[in-house]
CSV table of C-alpha atoms in Angstrom, one decimal:
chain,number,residue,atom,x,y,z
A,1,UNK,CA,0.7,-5.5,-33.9
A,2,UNK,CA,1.8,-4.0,-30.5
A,3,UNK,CA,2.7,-6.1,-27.6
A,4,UNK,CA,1.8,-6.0,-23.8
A,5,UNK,CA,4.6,-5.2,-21.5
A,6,UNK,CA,4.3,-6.8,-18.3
A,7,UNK,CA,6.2,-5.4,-15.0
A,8,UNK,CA,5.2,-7.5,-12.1
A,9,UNK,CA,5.2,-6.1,-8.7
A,10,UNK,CA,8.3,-7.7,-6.4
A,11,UNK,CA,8.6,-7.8,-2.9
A,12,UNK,CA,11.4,-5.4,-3.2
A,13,UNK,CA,9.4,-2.3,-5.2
A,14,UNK,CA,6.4,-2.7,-3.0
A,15,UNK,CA,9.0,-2.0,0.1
A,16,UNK,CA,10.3,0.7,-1.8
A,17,UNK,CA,6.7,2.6,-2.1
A,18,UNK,CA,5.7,1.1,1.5
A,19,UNK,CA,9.3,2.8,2.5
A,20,UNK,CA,8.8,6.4,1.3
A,21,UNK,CA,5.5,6.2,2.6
A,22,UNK,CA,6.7,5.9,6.2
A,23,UNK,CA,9.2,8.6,5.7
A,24,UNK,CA,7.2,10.9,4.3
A,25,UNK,CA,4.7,10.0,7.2
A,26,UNK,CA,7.3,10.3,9.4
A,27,UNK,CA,8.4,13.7,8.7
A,28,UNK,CA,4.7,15.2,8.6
A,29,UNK,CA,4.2,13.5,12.0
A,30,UNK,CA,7.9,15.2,13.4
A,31,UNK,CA,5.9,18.5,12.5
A,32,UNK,CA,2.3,17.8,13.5
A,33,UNK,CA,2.3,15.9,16.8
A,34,UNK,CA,1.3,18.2,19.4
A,35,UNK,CA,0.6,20.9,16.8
A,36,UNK,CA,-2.3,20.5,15.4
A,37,UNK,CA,-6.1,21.1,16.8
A,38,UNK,CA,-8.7,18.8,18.1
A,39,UNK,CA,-10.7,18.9,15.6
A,40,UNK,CA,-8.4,17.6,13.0
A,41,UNK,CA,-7.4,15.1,15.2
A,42,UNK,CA,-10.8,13.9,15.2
A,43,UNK,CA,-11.1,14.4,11.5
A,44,UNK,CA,-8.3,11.9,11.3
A,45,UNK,CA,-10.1,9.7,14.0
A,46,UNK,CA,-13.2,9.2,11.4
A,47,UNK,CA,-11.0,8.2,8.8
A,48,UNK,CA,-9.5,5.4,11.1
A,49,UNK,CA,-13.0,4.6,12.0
A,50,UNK,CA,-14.6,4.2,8.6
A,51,UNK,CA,-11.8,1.4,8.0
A,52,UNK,CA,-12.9,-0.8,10.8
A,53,UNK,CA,-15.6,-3.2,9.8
A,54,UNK,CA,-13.3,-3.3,5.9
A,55,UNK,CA,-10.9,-6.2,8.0
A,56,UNK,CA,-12.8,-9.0,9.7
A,57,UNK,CA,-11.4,-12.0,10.9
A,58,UNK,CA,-7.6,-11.2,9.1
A,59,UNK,CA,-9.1,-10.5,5.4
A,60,UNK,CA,-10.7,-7.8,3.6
A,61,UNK,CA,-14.0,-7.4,3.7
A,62,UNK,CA,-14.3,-4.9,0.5
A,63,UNK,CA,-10.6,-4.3,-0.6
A,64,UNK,CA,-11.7,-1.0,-3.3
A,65,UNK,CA,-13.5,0.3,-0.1
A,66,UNK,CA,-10.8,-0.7,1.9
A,67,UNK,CA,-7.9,0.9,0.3
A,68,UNK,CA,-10.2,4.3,-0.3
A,69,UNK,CA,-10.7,4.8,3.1
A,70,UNK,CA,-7.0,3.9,4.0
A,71,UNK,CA,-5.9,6.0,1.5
A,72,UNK,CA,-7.9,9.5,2.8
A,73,UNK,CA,-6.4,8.0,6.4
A,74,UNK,CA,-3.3,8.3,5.0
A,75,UNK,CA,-3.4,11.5,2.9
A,76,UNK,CA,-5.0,13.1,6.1
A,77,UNK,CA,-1.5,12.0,7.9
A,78,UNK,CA,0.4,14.4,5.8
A,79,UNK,CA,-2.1,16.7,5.1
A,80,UNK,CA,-1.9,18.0,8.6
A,81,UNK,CA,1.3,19.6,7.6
A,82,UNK,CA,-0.6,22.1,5.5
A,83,UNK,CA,2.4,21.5,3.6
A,84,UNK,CA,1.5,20.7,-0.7
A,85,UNK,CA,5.3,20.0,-1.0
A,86,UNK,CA,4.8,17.3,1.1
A,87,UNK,CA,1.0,15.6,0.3
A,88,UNK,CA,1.8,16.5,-3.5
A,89,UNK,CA,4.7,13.8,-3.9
A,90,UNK,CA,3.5,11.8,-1.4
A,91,UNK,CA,-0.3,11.0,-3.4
A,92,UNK,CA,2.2,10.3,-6.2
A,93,UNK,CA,3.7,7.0,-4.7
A,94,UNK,CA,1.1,4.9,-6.3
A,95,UNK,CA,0.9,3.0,-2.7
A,96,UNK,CA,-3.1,3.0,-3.4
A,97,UNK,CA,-2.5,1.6,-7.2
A,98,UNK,CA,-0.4,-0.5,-5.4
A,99,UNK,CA,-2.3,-2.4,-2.9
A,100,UNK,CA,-5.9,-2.7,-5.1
A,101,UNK,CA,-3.7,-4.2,-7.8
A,102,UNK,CA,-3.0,-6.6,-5.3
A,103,UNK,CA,-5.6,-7.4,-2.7
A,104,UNK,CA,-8.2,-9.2,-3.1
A,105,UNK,CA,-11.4,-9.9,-0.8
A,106,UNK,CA,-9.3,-13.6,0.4
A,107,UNK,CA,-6.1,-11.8,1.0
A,108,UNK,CA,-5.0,-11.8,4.3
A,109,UNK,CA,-4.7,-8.4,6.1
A,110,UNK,CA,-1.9,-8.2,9.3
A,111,UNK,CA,-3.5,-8.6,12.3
A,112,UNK,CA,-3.0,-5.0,13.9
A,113,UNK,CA,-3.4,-3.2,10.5
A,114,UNK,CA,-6.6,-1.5,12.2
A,115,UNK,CA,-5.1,-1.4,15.6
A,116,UNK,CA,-2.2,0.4,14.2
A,117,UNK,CA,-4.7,3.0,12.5
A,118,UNK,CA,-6.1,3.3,15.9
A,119,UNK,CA,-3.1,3.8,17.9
A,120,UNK,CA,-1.7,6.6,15.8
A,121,UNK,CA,-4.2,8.7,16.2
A,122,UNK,CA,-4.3,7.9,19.9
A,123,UNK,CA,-0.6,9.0,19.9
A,124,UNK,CA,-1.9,12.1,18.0
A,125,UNK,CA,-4.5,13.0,20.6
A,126,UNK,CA,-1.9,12.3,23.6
A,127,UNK,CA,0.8,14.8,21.6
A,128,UNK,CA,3.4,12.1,21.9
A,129,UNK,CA,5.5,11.9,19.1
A,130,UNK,CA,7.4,8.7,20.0
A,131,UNK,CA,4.5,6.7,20.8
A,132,UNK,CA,3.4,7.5,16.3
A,133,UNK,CA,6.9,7.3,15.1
A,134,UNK,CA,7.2,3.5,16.5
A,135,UNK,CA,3.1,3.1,15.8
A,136,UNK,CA,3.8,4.3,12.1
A,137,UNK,CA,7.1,2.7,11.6
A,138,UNK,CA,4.9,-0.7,12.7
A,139,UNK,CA,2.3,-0.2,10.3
A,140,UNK,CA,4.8,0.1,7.5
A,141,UNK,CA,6.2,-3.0,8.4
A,142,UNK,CA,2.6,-5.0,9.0
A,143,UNK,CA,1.5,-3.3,5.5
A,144,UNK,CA,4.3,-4.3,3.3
A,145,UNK,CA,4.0,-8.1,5.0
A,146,UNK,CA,0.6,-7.9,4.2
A,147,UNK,CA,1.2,-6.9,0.7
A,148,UNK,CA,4.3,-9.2,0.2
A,149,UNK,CA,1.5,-11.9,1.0
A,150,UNK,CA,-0.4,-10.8,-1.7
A,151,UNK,CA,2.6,-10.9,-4.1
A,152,UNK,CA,3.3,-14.1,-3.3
A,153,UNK,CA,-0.6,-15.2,-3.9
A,154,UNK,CA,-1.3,-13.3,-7.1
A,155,UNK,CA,1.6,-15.5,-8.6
A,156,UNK,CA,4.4,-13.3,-9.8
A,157,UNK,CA,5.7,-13.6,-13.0
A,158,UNK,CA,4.6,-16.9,-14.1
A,159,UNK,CA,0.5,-15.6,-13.6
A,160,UNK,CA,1.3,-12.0,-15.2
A,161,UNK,CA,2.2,-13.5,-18.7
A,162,UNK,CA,0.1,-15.6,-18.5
A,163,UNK,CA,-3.0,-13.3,-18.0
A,164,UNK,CA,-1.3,-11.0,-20.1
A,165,UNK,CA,-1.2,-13.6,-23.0
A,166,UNK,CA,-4.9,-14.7,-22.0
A,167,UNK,CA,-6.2,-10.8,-22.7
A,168,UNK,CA,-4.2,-10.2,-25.6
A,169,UNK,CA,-4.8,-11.3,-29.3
A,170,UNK,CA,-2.8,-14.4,-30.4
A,171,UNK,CA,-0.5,-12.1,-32.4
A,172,UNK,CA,0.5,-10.3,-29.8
A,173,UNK,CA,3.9,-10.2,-28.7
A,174,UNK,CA,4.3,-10.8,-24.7
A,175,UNK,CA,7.2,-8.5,-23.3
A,176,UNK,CA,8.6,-8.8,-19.3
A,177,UNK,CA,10.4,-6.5,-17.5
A,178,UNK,CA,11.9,-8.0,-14.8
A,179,UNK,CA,14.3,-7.1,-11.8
A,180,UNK,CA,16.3,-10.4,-11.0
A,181,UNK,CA,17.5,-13.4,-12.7
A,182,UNK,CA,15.5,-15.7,-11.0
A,183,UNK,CA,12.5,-13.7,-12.9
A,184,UNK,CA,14.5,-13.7,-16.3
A,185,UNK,CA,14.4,-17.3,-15.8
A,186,UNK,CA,10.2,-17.5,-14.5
A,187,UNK,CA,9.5,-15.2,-17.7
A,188,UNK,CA,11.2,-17.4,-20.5
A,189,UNK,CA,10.1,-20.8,-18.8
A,190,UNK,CA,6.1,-18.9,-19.0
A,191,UNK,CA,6.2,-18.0,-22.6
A,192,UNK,CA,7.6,-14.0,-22.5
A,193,UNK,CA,8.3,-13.0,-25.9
A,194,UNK,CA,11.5,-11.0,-24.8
């Protein structure tokens, strides 16, 4: 019978998506700030919005909600390039598959995760294109702590076998793919199969 092949998400691969996030961000807002009109600024200003009352009191009110409306913030951020060479690769990151994999309605969310929303479009509506590269360079950093935290609660290695081995039938064969030592070590000590 086939086996279940588990890849836990580590600190360092979240960064990596979180990382080419911001510099595709980056690059859409080097070509955007100050160029584009009102009214898709205020577009992008809805989006933010319709985050807002999804964090309350530093968790997630409704993380699938949540990460839905942050993601259309997002895409809308590099859709103002017009440019599908950018959004294209950029929806393919997985950052969304990412986080709702991860989050939970207990998970803690950074304190100026919505404040950072906020102040990028400000620095859109103002046209000043330093104020959103050191707002979105921020926000990277608050949203990969953020999501570190939920690595670090979900379990790592130890609780992926483990619910992989709880889901599967008995005769299944439990496989780990894993990026360090220190998680070759986690994976044979939780009963990986290879």
């Amino acid at each position: 019978e086939r086996g279940y092949v588990v890849k836990p998400v580590t600190p360092e691969s979240s960064d990596h998506a979180f990382d080419a996030r911001c510099a595709m961000e980056l690059g859409a807002a080097a070509v955007t700030v100050g160029q584009v009109p009102p009214e898709r600024i205020s577009m992008l200003r809805a989006l933010m919005e319709e985050t807002v009352p999804l964090v309350s009191e530093g968790h997630f009110v409704d993380v699938e909600a949540y990460t839905r409306h942050n993601e259309a913030f997002h895409n809308a951020l590099v859709d103002l390039s017009d440019n599908p060479a950018l959004a294209d690769p950029y929806r393919r990151l997985g950052v969304a598959g990412l986080m709702v994999s991860l989050l939970r309605e207990d998970s803690t969310a950074h304190a100026e995760i919505i404040e950072d929303h906020r102040a990028i479009v400000d620095a859109y509506e103002r046209g000043s294109l330093l104020d959103a590269v050191a707002v979105i360079k921020r926000h990277n950093e608050n949203a990969k702590e953020t999501t570190r935290q939920a690595i670090v609660a979900a379990g790592g290695v130890t609780k992926a076998i483990r619910a992989a081995r709880a889901h599967a039938p008995h005769t299944s064969r439990i496989e780990c793919e894993v990026d360090a030592f220190e998680q070759l070590d986690e994976a044979i000590a939780a009963g990986a199969d290879v």
